Coordinates of C-alpha atoms and ligand atoms in Angstrom, one line a residue:
M1 CA 171.4 137.8 -5.7
L2 CA 170.5 137.1 -9.6
A3 CA 167.4 137.5 -9.4
L4 CA 167.9 141.1 -7.8
A5 CA 170.4 141.6 -10.9
W6 CA 167.9 140.6 -13.0
S7 CA 165.9 142.9 -12.1
H8 CA 168.2 145.5 -13.4
R9 CA 169.0 143.7 -16.4
R10 CA 168.5 146.7 -18.8
G11 CA 170.9 148.9 -17.4
C12 CA 173.6 146.0 -16.7
L13 CA 173.2 145.4 -20.4
Q14 CA 173.6 149.1 -21.2
I15 CA 176.6 148.7 -18.4
I16 CA 178.0 145.3 -20.5
A17 CA 177.9 146.7 -24.3
L18 CA 179.9 149.4 -23.2
Q19 CA 182.8 148.0 -21.8
G20 CA 182.9 145.7 -24.5
V21 CA 183.1 148.3 -26.6
L22 CA 186.3 149.2 -24.3
L23 CA 187.4 146.0 -24.7
A24 CA 187.0 146.0 -28.7
L25 CA 189.3 149.0 -28.4
S26 CA 191.7 148.7 -26.1
V27 CA 192.6 145.5 -28.8
A28 CA 192.1 147.7 -31.8
G29 CA 194.6 150.0 -30.5
L30 CA 197.8 147.1 -30.0
T31 CA 197.0 145.8 -33.5
L32 CA 197.0 149.1 -35.3
L33 CA 200.5 149.9 -32.6
G34 CA 202.0 146.5 -33.6
T35 CA 201.6 146.9 -37.1
A36 CA 202.8 150.4 -37.1
I37 CA 206.0 149.4 -36.1
D38 CA 206.1 146.5 -38.8
V39 CA 206.0 148.9 -41.3
I40 CA 208.6 151.0 -39.6
R41 CA 210.7 148.1 -39.6
Q42 CA 210.0 147.4 -43.1
A43 CA 210.5 150.6 -44.2
A44 CA 214.3 151.1 -42.1
V45 CA 215.7 147.4 -41.6
P46 CA 216.5 146.2 -45.4
G47 CA 215.0 142.5 -45.9
S48 CA 212.9 142.3 -43.3
P49 CA 209.9 141.1 -43.3
P50 CA 206.8 142.5 -45.0
A51 CA 204.3 144.2 -42.5
V52 CA 200.8 142.1 -42.0
F53 CA 197.3 144.2 -42.3
P54 CA 194.7 142.7 -40.3
L55 CA 191.6 141.7 -41.7
G56 CA 193.2 141.3 -45.1
W57 CA 193.0 145.3 -45.3
R58 CA 195.9 146.4 -48.1
P59 CA 196.9 149.9 -48.0
P60 CA 196.9 151.7 -51.1
A61 CA 200.0 151.1 -53.5
E62 CA 200.7 154.7 -54.1
W63 CA 201.0 154.7 -49.8
T64 CA 205.0 155.1 -48.2
P65 CA 205.6 153.1 -45.1
W66 CA 206.0 156.8 -43.5
R67 CA 202.0 157.9 -44.6
I68 CA 200.5 154.5 -43.4
A69 CA 202.5 154.6 -40.2
M70 CA 200.7 158.6 -40.0
S71 CA 197.8 156.5 -40.0
A72 CA 198.2 154.3 -38.1
A73 CA 199.2 156.4 -35.1
L74 CA 196.3 158.5 -36.3
G75 CA 193.8 155.8 -36.1
V76 CA 196.0 155.4 -32.1
L77 CA 194.8 158.6 -31.4
V78 CA 191.4 158.6 -31.9
V79 CA 190.8 155.2 -30.6
G80 CA 192.0 156.8 -27.1
L81 CA 189.8 158.9 -27.8
V82 CA 186.6 156.9 -28.6
R83 CA 187.8 155.3 -25.6
A84 CA 187.7 157.9 -23.5
L85 CA 184.0 158.9 -24.7
F86 CA 182.9 155.4 -23.8
A87 CA 184.8 155.7 -20.5
Y88 CA 182.9 158.7 -19.4
L89 CA 180.1 157.0 -21.0
L90 CA 180.2 153.5 -18.4
A91 CA 180.9 155.8 -15.5
V92 CA 177.8 157.6 -15.9
V93 CA 176.0 154.9 -16.3
V94 CA 177.1 152.7 -13.8
A95 CA 176.4 155.9 -11.2
R96 CA 173.0 155.6 -13.0
V97 CA 172.3 151.9 -12.5
V98 CA 173.8 151.1 -9.1
Q99 CA 174.2 153.6 -6.8
M100 CA 170.9 154.9 -8.2
G101 CA 169.2 152.7 -9.5
I102 CA 170.0 149.3 -7.1
V103 CA 171.0 151.0 -3.8
V104 CA 168.6 153.2 -2.9
Q105 CA 165.5 150.4 -4.5
L106 CA 167.7 148.0 -2.0
R107 CA 167.4 150.9 0.8
S108 CA 164.3 151.5 0.3
R109 CA 162.6 147.7 -0.1
V110 CA 164.5 147.2 3.2
Y111 CA 163.7 149.7 5.5
D112 CA 159.6 149.4 3.7
K113 CA 160.7 145.6 5.3
L114 CA 161.5 147.0 8.9
Q115 CA 158.4 149.1 9.1
R116 CA 156.4 146.1 8.8
L117 CA 158.6 143.5 11.5
G118 CA 157.1 142.8 15.1
F119 CA 158.6 142.9 18.0
R120 CA 159.8 140.5 18.1
F121 CA 162.1 141.1 15.4
F122 CA 163.9 144.8 17.0
D123 CA 163.8 142.5 20.1
N124 CA 166.7 139.6 18.7
H125 CA 169.2 142.6 16.9
T126 CA 170.6 145.7 18.1
T127 CA 170.6 149.1 16.5
G128 CA 173.7 149.3 14.9
S129 CA 173.4 146.3 13.0
I130 CA 169.9 147.1 11.4
I131 CA 171.3 151.0 11.1
N132 CA 174.6 148.7 9.7
R133 CA 172.1 146.8 7.4
V134 CA 170.3 149.4 6.0
T135 CA 173.4 152.0 5.1
G136 CA 176.4 149.7 4.8
D137 CA 174.8 145.8 4.0
V138 CA 172.9 147.2 1.2
Q139 CA 176.3 148.5 -0.5
A140 CA 177.6 144.5 0.0
V141 CA 175.1 143.5 -2.0
R142 CA 174.7 145.7 -5.1
S143 CA 178.8 144.6 -5.3
F144 CA 177.0 141.9 -6.7
V145 CA 175.9 143.5 -8.9
D146 CA 178.7 145.6 -10.1
G147 CA 181.7 143.5 -8.4
V148 CA 180.5 139.6 -9.6
V149 CA 178.0 139.9 -12.1
I150 CA 179.2 143.0 -14.3
P151 CA 183.4 141.6 -13.6
V152 CA 182.5 137.5 -14.5
I153 CA 180.6 138.4 -18.1
M154 CA 183.6 141.4 -18.3
V155 CA 186.7 139.0 -17.4
L156 CA 184.9 136.0 -19.9
L157 CA 184.7 138.2 -22.3
S158 CA 188.1 139.6 -22.1
L159 CA 190.1 136.3 -21.4
T160 CA 188.2 134.2 -24.4
L161 CA 188.9 137.5 -26.9
Y162 CA 192.6 137.4 -25.8
F163 CA 193.4 133.8 -25.9
V164 CA 191.5 133.3 -29.1
Y165 CA 193.7 135.7 -30.2
M166 CA 197.2 135.1 -28.9
V167 CA 196.6 131.1 -29.9
R168 CA 196.1 133.1 -33.6
L169 CA 199.2 134.4 -33.0
H170 CA 200.8 131.0 -31.7
V171 CA 199.6 128.1 -30.5
G172 CA 203.2 127.3 -28.9
L173 CA 203.6 130.7 -27.4
T174 CA 200.2 130.6 -26.1
L175 CA 200.1 127.4 -24.4
A176 CA 203.9 128.2 -22.9
C177 CA 203.1 132.2 -21.5
L178 CA 200.3 130.1 -20.0
L179 CA 201.4 127.9 -18.5
T180 CA 201.6 129.7 -14.4
M181 CA 198.2 130.5 -14.9
P182 CA 196.7 127.4 -13.4
L183 CA 198.5 129.0 -10.5
T184 CA 197.6 131.6 -10.2
W185 CA 194.1 130.5 -9.7
Y186 CA 194.8 127.9 -7.6
L187 CA 196.2 130.7 -5.0
S188 CA 193.3 133.1 -5.6
M189 CA 191.0 130.0 -4.7
R190 CA 192.7 129.6 -2.1
F191 CA 193.3 132.9 -0.7
S192 CA 189.6 133.5 -0.8
R193 CA 189.1 130.3 1.2
K194 CA 191.1 131.9 3.8
V195 CA 189.9 135.3 3.9
R196 CA 185.7 134.6 3.3
P197 CA 185.3 133.5 7.9
A198 CA 187.0 136.8 7.9
Y199 CA 185.5 139.2 6.7
E200 CA 182.4 137.9 8.2
R201 CA 184.3 138.4 11.4
N202 CA 184.9 141.6 10.4
R203 CA 181.5 142.7 9.9
D204 CA 180.2 141.4 13.2
L205 CA 183.2 143.5 15.2
V206 CA 181.5 146.6 13.3
D207 CA 178.5 146.2 14.1
K208 CA 179.4 145.4 18.1
M209 CA 181.6 148.6 18.0
V210 CA 178.3 150.6 16.1
L211 CA 176.5 149.2 19.1
T212 CA 179.6 150.8 22.4
L213 CA 179.0 153.7 20.1
T214 CA 175.0 154.1 19.9
E215 CA 174.4 153.4 23.2
N216 CA 177.2 155.8 24.4
V217 CA 175.4 158.5 22.5
R218 CA 172.4 157.8 23.6
G219 CA 173.0 157.1 26.7
V220 CA 175.2 160.3 27.8
H221 CA 173.7 161.1 30.6
V222 CA 174.1 158.2 32.6
V223 CA 177.6 157.7 31.3
K224 CA 178.5 161.2 33.0
G225 CA 176.5 160.8 35.9
F226 CA 178.5 158.0 36.9
G227 CA 181.6 159.3 35.6
R228 CA 182.4 156.5 33.3
E229 CA 184.0 157.7 30.6
P230 CA 187.9 157.1 31.2
E231 CA 185.7 153.2 31.1
E232 CA 183.7 154.0 28.3
I233 CA 186.8 155.1 26.5
A234 CA 188.4 152.2 26.4
K235 CA 185.4 150.5 26.0
F236 CA 184.8 151.8 22.6
E237 CA 188.9 151.5 22.1
R238 CA 188.7 148.1 22.1
A239 CA 185.8 147.3 20.0
S240 CA 187.6 149.6 17.4
G241 CA 191.1 147.9 18.2
A242 CA 189.1 144.3 17.5
V243 CA 188.4 145.9 14.0
R244 CA 191.1 146.7 13.5
T245 CA 193.6 144.0 14.2
Q246 CA 191.3 142.0 12.1
Q247 CA 190.6 144.3 9.1
H248 CA 195.0 144.7 9.8
W249 CA 195.2 140.7 9.3
I250 CA 192.7 140.7 6.0
F251 CA 195.3 143.6 4.7
S252 CA 198.4 141.7 5.3
Q253 CA 196.1 138.3 3.5
V254 CA 195.5 140.8 0.4
S255 CA 199.3 142.1 0.1
L256 CA 200.3 138.5 0.5
F257 CA 198.7 137.7 -2.2
T258 CA 198.8 140.5 -4.7
P259 CA 202.6 140.3 -4.9
T260 CA 202.9 136.7 -5.5
V261 CA 200.2 137.2 -8.2
E262 CA 202.2 140.2 -9.8
M263 CA 205.6 137.7 -9.3
L264 CA 204.3 134.7 -11.8
S265 CA 202.9 137.3 -13.9
A266 CA 206.8 138.5 -14.4
L267 CA 207.5 134.8 -15.2
N268 CA 205.1 135.1 -18.0
Q269 CA 206.7 137.9 -19.4
G270 CA 209.9 135.9 -19.1
V271 CA 209.2 132.9 -21.1
L272 CA 208.0 135.5 -23.5
L273 CA 210.4 137.5 -24.6
G274 CA 213.1 133.8 -24.1
Y275 CA 210.5 132.0 -26.5
G276 CA 208.7 135.0 -28.4
G277 CA 212.6 136.7 -29.2
W278 CA 213.8 133.2 -30.2
L279 CA 210.4 132.5 -32.6
V280 CA 210.7 136.3 -34.1
I281 CA 214.5 136.3 -35.0
Q282 CA 213.7 132.3 -36.8
G283 CA 210.5 134.8 -38.6
E284 CA 208.4 132.3 -37.4
L285 CA 206.5 135.3 -35.2
P286 CA 206.9 139.1 -36.5
L287 CA 208.2 141.5 -34.5
G288 CA 205.3 144.3 -33.9
S289 CA 201.4 142.2 -34.5
G290 CA 203.6 139.3 -33.2
L291 CA 206.0 139.9 -30.8
I292 CA 204.8 142.7 -28.7
V293 CA 201.1 142.8 -29.4
F294 CA 201.0 139.2 -27.5
S295 CA 203.0 140.9 -25.1
G296 CA 200.1 143.9 -24.4
L297 CA 197.9 140.7 -24.6
L298 CA 199.8 138.3 -21.9
Q299 CA 199.5 141.9 -19.9
Q300 CA 195.8 142.3 -20.1
F301 CA 195.0 138.1 -19.9
S302 CA 197.2 137.9 -16.2
A303 CA 195.8 141.4 -15.1
Q304 CA 191.9 139.5 -16.2
V305 CA 193.0 136.9 -14.1
T306 CA 194.2 138.0 -11.2
R307 CA 191.0 140.4 -11.4
V308 CA 189.7 136.6 -10.5
A309 CA 190.9 137.3 -7.2
G310 CA 189.5 140.5 -6.6
I311 CA 186.1 139.3 -7.9
I312 CA 186.0 135.9 -5.5
N313 CA 186.9 138.9 -2.8
S314 CA 183.9 140.6 -3.3
V315 CA 181.7 137.4 -3.6
Q316 CA 182.5 137.4 0.2
Q317 CA 181.9 140.2 1.1
S318 CA 178.5 140.7 -0.9
L319 CA 177.3 137.0 0.4
T320 CA 178.7 138.6 4.4
G321 CA 176.3 141.2 3.3
A322 CA 173.5 139.4 1.8
R323 CA 173.2 137.9 4.5
R324 CA 172.2 140.3 6.7
V325 CA 170.1 141.9 4.1
F326 CA 168.1 139.1 3.5
E327 CA 167.9 137.9 7.3
I328 CA 165.6 141.1 7.5
M329 CA 164.4 140.8 4.1
D330 CA 163.6 137.1 4.4
A331 CA 162.5 137.1 8.2
P332 CA 158.7 135.9 8.7
L333 CA 155.9 138.3 9.1
E334 CA 154.3 137.0 12.4
I335 CA 152.5 139.5 12.7
A336 CA 150.5 140.8 9.8
S337 CA 146.7 140.9 8.6
P338 CA 145.5 137.3 7.3
V339 CA 144.5 137.1 4.0
D340 CA 140.7 136.9 4.0
A341 CA 140.9 139.9 6.6
V342 CA 137.8 141.4 9.0
R343 CA 137.5 144.8 8.0
L344 CA 136.8 146.5 11.5
E345 CA 135.1 150.6 10.6
R346 CA 135.0 151.3 14.5
A347 CA 135.0 148.5 16.9
K348 CA 132.0 148.8 20.0
G349 CA 134.7 147.7 22.3
E350 CA 134.2 144.8 24.1
L351 CA 137.2 142.7 24.9
R352 CA 137.4 138.7 25.7
F353 CA 140.5 137.8 26.8
E354 CA 140.4 133.3 26.6
H355 CA 143.4 131.5 28.3
V356 CA 145.8 133.7 26.8
S357 CA 149.6 133.4 27.6
F358 CA 152.0 135.2 26.4
G359 CA 155.5 135.0 26.3
Y360 CA 158.8 136.5 25.0
D361 CA 161.0 134.2 25.6
A362 CA 158.8 130.0 24.8
A363 CA 160.9 129.1 27.3
K364 CA 159.7 132.1 29.9
P365 CA 156.3 132.5 29.8
V366 CA 155.4 136.1 31.6
L367 CA 151.1 135.9 31.5
H368 CA 149.6 133.0 32.4
D369 CA 146.2 131.4 31.1
L370 CA 144.6 135.2 31.4
S371 CA 140.6 135.1 30.9
L372 CA 138.8 138.5 31.5
T373 CA 136.1 140.4 29.7
I374 CA 135.6 143.9 29.1
E375 CA 132.3 145.4 28.5
P376 CA 132.0 148.4 25.6
G377 CA 132.9 151.8 27.8
Q378 CA 134.1 150.5 30.9
V379 CA 137.3 151.2 31.8
V380 CA 139.6 148.9 33.6
A381 CA 142.5 149.9 35.2
L382 CA 145.3 147.3 35.6
V383 CA 147.4 147.0 38.7
G384 CA 150.3 144.6 40.0
A385 CA 154.0 145.0 41.2
T386 CA 156.7 145.8 38.6
G387 CA 157.3 143.1 36.2
A388 CA 154.1 141.9 36.4
G389 CA 153.0 141.3 32.8
K390 CA 150.7 145.2 32.8
T391 CA 152.4 146.7 29.7
S392 CA 153.0 142.9 27.9
L393 CA 149.2 142.2 28.2
L394 CA 148.3 145.6 27.2
S395 CA 150.7 144.5 24.2
L396 CA 148.4 142.1 23.0
I397 CA 145.8 143.7 22.6
P398 CA 147.4 145.7 19.5
R399 CA 149.2 143.1 18.5
F400 CA 152.2 144.5 18.6
Y401 CA 152.7 141.1 19.4
D402 CA 150.6 137.1 19.7
P403 CA 150.0 135.3 22.5
T404 CA 151.4 132.1 23.0
S405 CA 148.0 130.5 23.6
G406 CA 144.9 131.1 23.9
R407 CA 142.7 133.7 22.8
I408 CA 142.0 137.5 22.5
K409 CA 138.3 138.6 20.9
L410 CA 137.5 142.2 20.2
D411 CA 133.3 142.2 19.6
G412 CA 133.2 138.8 19.6
V413 CA 136.4 138.2 16.0
D414 CA 139.8 136.8 17.0
L415 CA 142.5 139.6 17.1
K416 CA 144.2 137.7 14.1
R417 CA 141.1 137.6 12.3
Y418 CA 141.3 141.4 11.4
D419 CA 143.0 143.4 8.9
L420 CA 145.9 145.2 10.6
D421 CA 146.2 149.0 10.4
D422 CA 142.3 148.6 10.9
L423 CA 142.7 147.4 14.4
R424 CA 145.5 149.4 15.4
R425 CA 143.6 152.3 14.2
N426 CA 140.8 151.5 16.5
V427 CA 143.3 151.8 19.3
G428 CA 144.6 154.6 21.2
V429 CA 148.2 153.6 22.8
V430 CA 149.9 155.6 25.3
F431 CA 153.5 154.7 25.8
Q432 CA 155.2 153.5 28.7
E433 CA 158.4 155.5 28.0
S434 CA 157.1 158.1 25.3
F435 CA 158.6 158.5 22.0
L436 CA 158.7 161.9 19.8
F437 CA 160.6 162.8 16.8
S438 CA 162.3 165.9 16.1
D439 CA 158.7 167.7 13.7
T440 CA 156.6 170.6 15.5
I441 CA 154.7 169.8 18.3
A442 CA 151.1 169.7 16.4
A443 CA 152.8 167.4 13.7
N444 CA 153.3 165.0 17.0
I445 CA 150.6 165.4 18.5
A446 CA 149.2 164.2 14.4
F447 CA 151.0 161.1 14.3
G448 CA 148.6 158.9 14.0
R449 CA 146.3 161.5 11.4
P450 CA 148.2 164.1 9.7
D451 CA 145.3 165.3 8.5
A452 CA 144.0 166.6 11.1
T453 CA 143.1 170.5 12.3
P454 CA 144.5 172.6 14.2
E455 CA 141.6 172.6 16.3
Q456 CA 141.1 168.8 16.7
I457 CA 144.5 169.1 17.7
K458 CA 144.1 171.4 19.9
R459 CA 141.3 170.2 21.8
A460 CA 143.1 166.9 22.2
A461 CA 145.9 168.6 23.6
K462 CA 144.4 170.5 25.9
I463 CA 142.0 167.2 26.7
A464 CA 145.5 165.8 27.7
A465 CA 146.7 169.1 29.9
A466 CA 148.9 170.2 27.5
D467 CA 147.3 173.0 25.6
E468 CA 148.7 175.8 28.4
F469 CA 152.5 174.9 28.5
I470 CA 152.3 174.4 25.0
R471 CA 151.2 177.8 24.1
E472 CA 153.4 179.6 26.2
Y473 CA 156.4 178.4 23.6
P474 CA 156.7 181.9 22.0
E475 CA 155.7 179.7 18.4
G476 CA 152.6 177.8 20.0
Y477 CA 151.9 174.0 18.8
Q478 CA 155.0 174.7 15.8
T479 CA 158.3 174.5 18.2
M480 CA 160.4 171.9 16.8
L481 CA 161.3 169.7 19.1
R482 CA 164.0 168.1 19.8
E483 CA 165.5 164.5 18.9
G484 CA 162.9 162.4 21.4
G485 CA 161.3 165.1 22.7
S486 CA 164.0 166.8 25.1
N487 CA 163.7 169.4 25.3
L488 CA 160.7 169.1 27.4
S489 CA 160.0 168.4 31.0
G490 CA 159.3 163.9 31.4
G491 CA 155.4 165.1 32.3
Q492 CA 155.5 167.1 29.6
R493 CA 156.2 164.3 27.2
Q494 CA 153.7 162.8 29.1
R495 CA 151.2 164.9 28.1
L496 CA 151.8 165.2 24.4
S497 CA 151.8 161.4 24.0
L498 CA 148.2 161.3 25.7
A499 CA 147.2 163.6 22.7
R500 CA 148.5 162.1 20.2
A501 CA 146.4 158.6 21.0
L502 CA 143.5 160.9 22.3
L503 CA 143.3 162.6 18.8
A504 CA 142.5 159.9 16.5
E505 CA 139.4 159.0 19.0
P506 CA 139.9 155.8 19.4
P507 CA 137.3 153.1 20.5
I508 CA 140.1 151.4 23.4
L509 CA 142.2 153.3 24.7
L510 CA 145.5 151.5 26.0
M511 CA 147.5 154.2 28.6
D512 CA 150.2 152.9 30.6
D513 CA 150.7 154.7 33.5
P514 CA 150.1 158.3 31.9
T515 CA 150.6 160.1 35.3
A516 CA 153.2 158.6 36.1
A517 CA 155.5 161.0 35.7
V518 CA 153.8 163.9 36.8
D519 CA 152.7 165.4 39.9
P520 CA 149.9 165.3 41.4
R521 CA 147.9 168.3 40.8
T522 CA 148.3 167.9 37.8
E523 CA 147.6 164.3 37.6
H524 CA 144.3 165.4 38.7
E525 CA 143.6 167.9 35.9
I526 CA 144.8 165.1 33.5
L527 CA 142.2 162.7 34.7
D528 CA 139.2 165.0 35.6
A529 CA 140.1 166.0 31.4
M530 CA 140.1 162.6 30.6
E531 CA 136.5 161.5 32.3
S532 CA 135.1 163.1 28.5
A533 CA 137.7 161.3 27.0
M534 CA 137.0 158.0 28.5
A535 CA 133.6 158.5 27.8
G536 CA 132.1 155.7 25.2
R537 CA 135.7 154.4 25.1
T538 CA 137.2 150.8 26.4
T539 CA 140.0 152.2 28.7
I540 CA 142.3 150.1 29.6
V541 CA 144.5 152.0 32.0
V542 CA 148.4 150.6 33.5
A543 CA 147.3 153.0 37.1
H544 CA 149.2 153.3 40.4
R545 CA 147.2 156.1 42.3
L546 CA 143.8 155.4 44.0
S547 CA 142.6 158.7 42.2
M548 CA 143.1 156.8 39.2
L549 CA 141.8 153.4 40.9
R550 CA 138.6 154.6 42.6
R551 CA 137.5 155.7 39.2
A552 CA 137.6 152.6 37.7
D553 CA 135.2 150.8 36.8
L554 CA 136.9 147.5 36.9
I555 CA 140.5 146.7 38.8
V556 CA 142.5 143.6 37.8
V557 CA 144.8 142.9 39.9
L558 CA 148.3 141.0 38.7
Q559 CA 150.8 139.1 40.1
D560 CA 153.6 137.3 38.1
G561 CA 151.9 137.3 35.2
A562 CA 148.3 135.8 36.3
I563 CA 145.7 137.0 37.2
V564 CA 144.9 137.1 41.2
D565 CA 142.0 139.3 41.8
V566 CA 139.3 141.9 39.7
G567 CA 136.3 143.6 41.4
T568 CA 135.7 147.4 42.1
H569 CA 138.0 149.6 44.3
E570 CA 135.2 149.6 47.0
E571 CA 134.5 145.3 46.3
L572 CA 138.3 144.6 46.6
M573 CA 139.0 147.0 49.7
R574 CA 136.5 145.2 51.4
R575 CA 138.6 141.3 51.2
P576 CA 141.9 141.2 52.0
G577 CA 144.4 140.6 49.1
P578 CA 147.1 141.9 47.7
Y579 CA 145.0 145.2 46.5
R580 CA 143.9 145.9 49.5
H581 CA 147.3 145.7 51.4
A582 CA 149.2 148.0 48.7
A583 CA 145.9 150.5 48.6
R584 CA 146.5 151.4 52.8
I585 CA 150.0 151.6 52.4
Q586 CA 149.5 154.3 49.8
V587 CA 146.9 156.1 52.2
D588 CA 149.0 155.4 55.0
F589 CA 151.3 157.8 53.2
S590 CA 148.9 160.4 51.3
A591 CA 147.8 164.0 52.2
P592 CA 144.4 163.8 54.3
D593 CA 142.0 164.4 51.6
E594 CA 143.4 161.5 49.9
R595 CA 142.0 159.0 51.8
L596 CA 138.6 159.7 51.1
G597 CA 136.4 155.9 52.2
V598 CA 139.4 154.6 52.0
S599 CA 139.9 154.5 56.1
A600 CA 140.6 151.3 57.3
Ligands
LIG701 P1 156.1 144.0 31.8 O1 155.1 143.4 31.1 O2 156.8 145.7 31.3 O3 155.7 144.4 33.2 P2 155.1 145.8 34.3 O4 155.0 146.8 32.3 O5 153.9 145.4 34.5 O6 155.8 146.3 34.8 P3 156.6 148.1 35.6 O7 155.5 148.0 36.1 O8 157.2 147.8 35.4 O9 156.1 148.4 34.0 O10 157.8 142.5 32.4 C1 156.8 141.6 32.2 C2 158.4 140.1 32.7 O11 158.6 140.7 30.6 C3 160.0 141.1 33.0 O12 160.2 139.8 33.5 C4 160.8 141.5 31.4 C5 160.0 140.9 30.5 N1 159.8 141.6 29.3 C6 160.3 141.1 27.9 O13 161.4 139.6 28.6 N2 160.8 142.1 26.9 C7 160.2 142.5 26.5 O14 159.5 143.9 26.1 C8 158.9 143.5 28.2 C9 158.3 144.9 28.0 C10 158.9 142.2 28.8
LIG702 MG1 155.2 148.2 32.2

């Protein structure tokens, strides 16, 4: 965080300089006031001590006391005006440096890092918590600059200035009045130590509340479908109540602390009136430039000491925020291009799995010792029961995750040695759950290739059997999709994501159950169209329907994360095993014309 402040040192220095001018002006105003009072007193009360002018200045001899007092009044006015001007400048500079500089920069750095983090990070953090970090916690971090670094410098500067001024007025009075300061200091410290953990807990509770909220917004169908609104409302109220209770505790501590410190400063004023008054009466201290200036200084001094508590408060908050922001910033990039990355223009498409094992948790392996070779241009179908690890296997190829042991080679080179962008450009993916952006249909198809021409987009849509339904919209390819593509049917969404993967014409195509959400007739259309799309590409497709399986060059049967059988449809049907068993069940339920060549 210090490095962050340092990288904005120019702006910080401007702020400090402006605040320094303001500080000097306020002390100058106070001095003018004190001197004017002494001049007036001297004129009004015969026999009172002569006024002492600051910085050894003397008014011209012909000036009447009235004229001196008027000049002082004018001076106070001018100081006030200049102060207002500088206060305005300060506000402008703070806004520019802090809100428009630090916050924006930090936010985009966090976002940038998020884009490069591996899936594992997102598996381990909730959406709400990540969003809170990019929005709220970034603010907490910047408050380190304008709530800690700058104020600390200013407090030190002003305390020194006040102290020196006070000592020059009267040493004894200074010491007497500052007697309570160590107590104030001690209380501030104790307060902060007590409140600090509460702030951390507060952020976690807010995360939990946001999680409840985001889940409910995203899962609104499920909530309403099962009539769970009252429970969900109660759940949110509980989360919100927990935040409130916590907040309340913090406020109660703050409310206790502030009056205590204010009481101590009243004690100071008492000492000042008693001891200082006596000094004035004894003629040891002038009334205006002594006691009154002193009173003003003391007030400011106490205010600064109290401010220390506020600063400590900000330190807590910004440290808590920083821990969460820097957890993102410092998260290791588990999956990144190596330094001496191998560039990959266009892969031939030979994939070789060598004793690959993988698990989301190191303790719980999902894939066990897979070995498999896929020739360039082969169409491989991946079958297996739900939870067998098909999606997990596919996610290793574009390096969404890395194997825990073993290697995957593309064209004879370990995936880890390729430039990551090159690798992913060579792999087209159709995910099991398609995700679409709130943008036009054309932009969604061209997501991986923003420079695609309308003709290319249309061709990809045709192959994916999407062109027809797209053209039924009055705005065609320029139709705006709602968030998550919710104005499309499940099958339409799937076909758009198929078109998106096909557009980039990748040499390797991965499809996770691309026809799961379409009817058998559309499936046939898609499969026919894809026949040409798959030509010349290494394709791995998770499939359940025989119509797809029969077209595959190779079928890989996965069971509990292990490959239990490999072969063509005909080969696998000839031997007993999980594949033949599953295929027969399907044939029994399918239409007669589906039974081609697989009748038992
Ligand atoms: P998958 O690889 O998702 O299984 P699958 O694709 O074969 O299943 P389906 O046909 O239903 O799509 O999951 C294998 C195991 O890995 C399963 O026990 C769940 C677990 N898993 C995780 O722990 N985290 C994840 O992100 C995923 C995708 C799976
Ligand atoms: Mg799956």
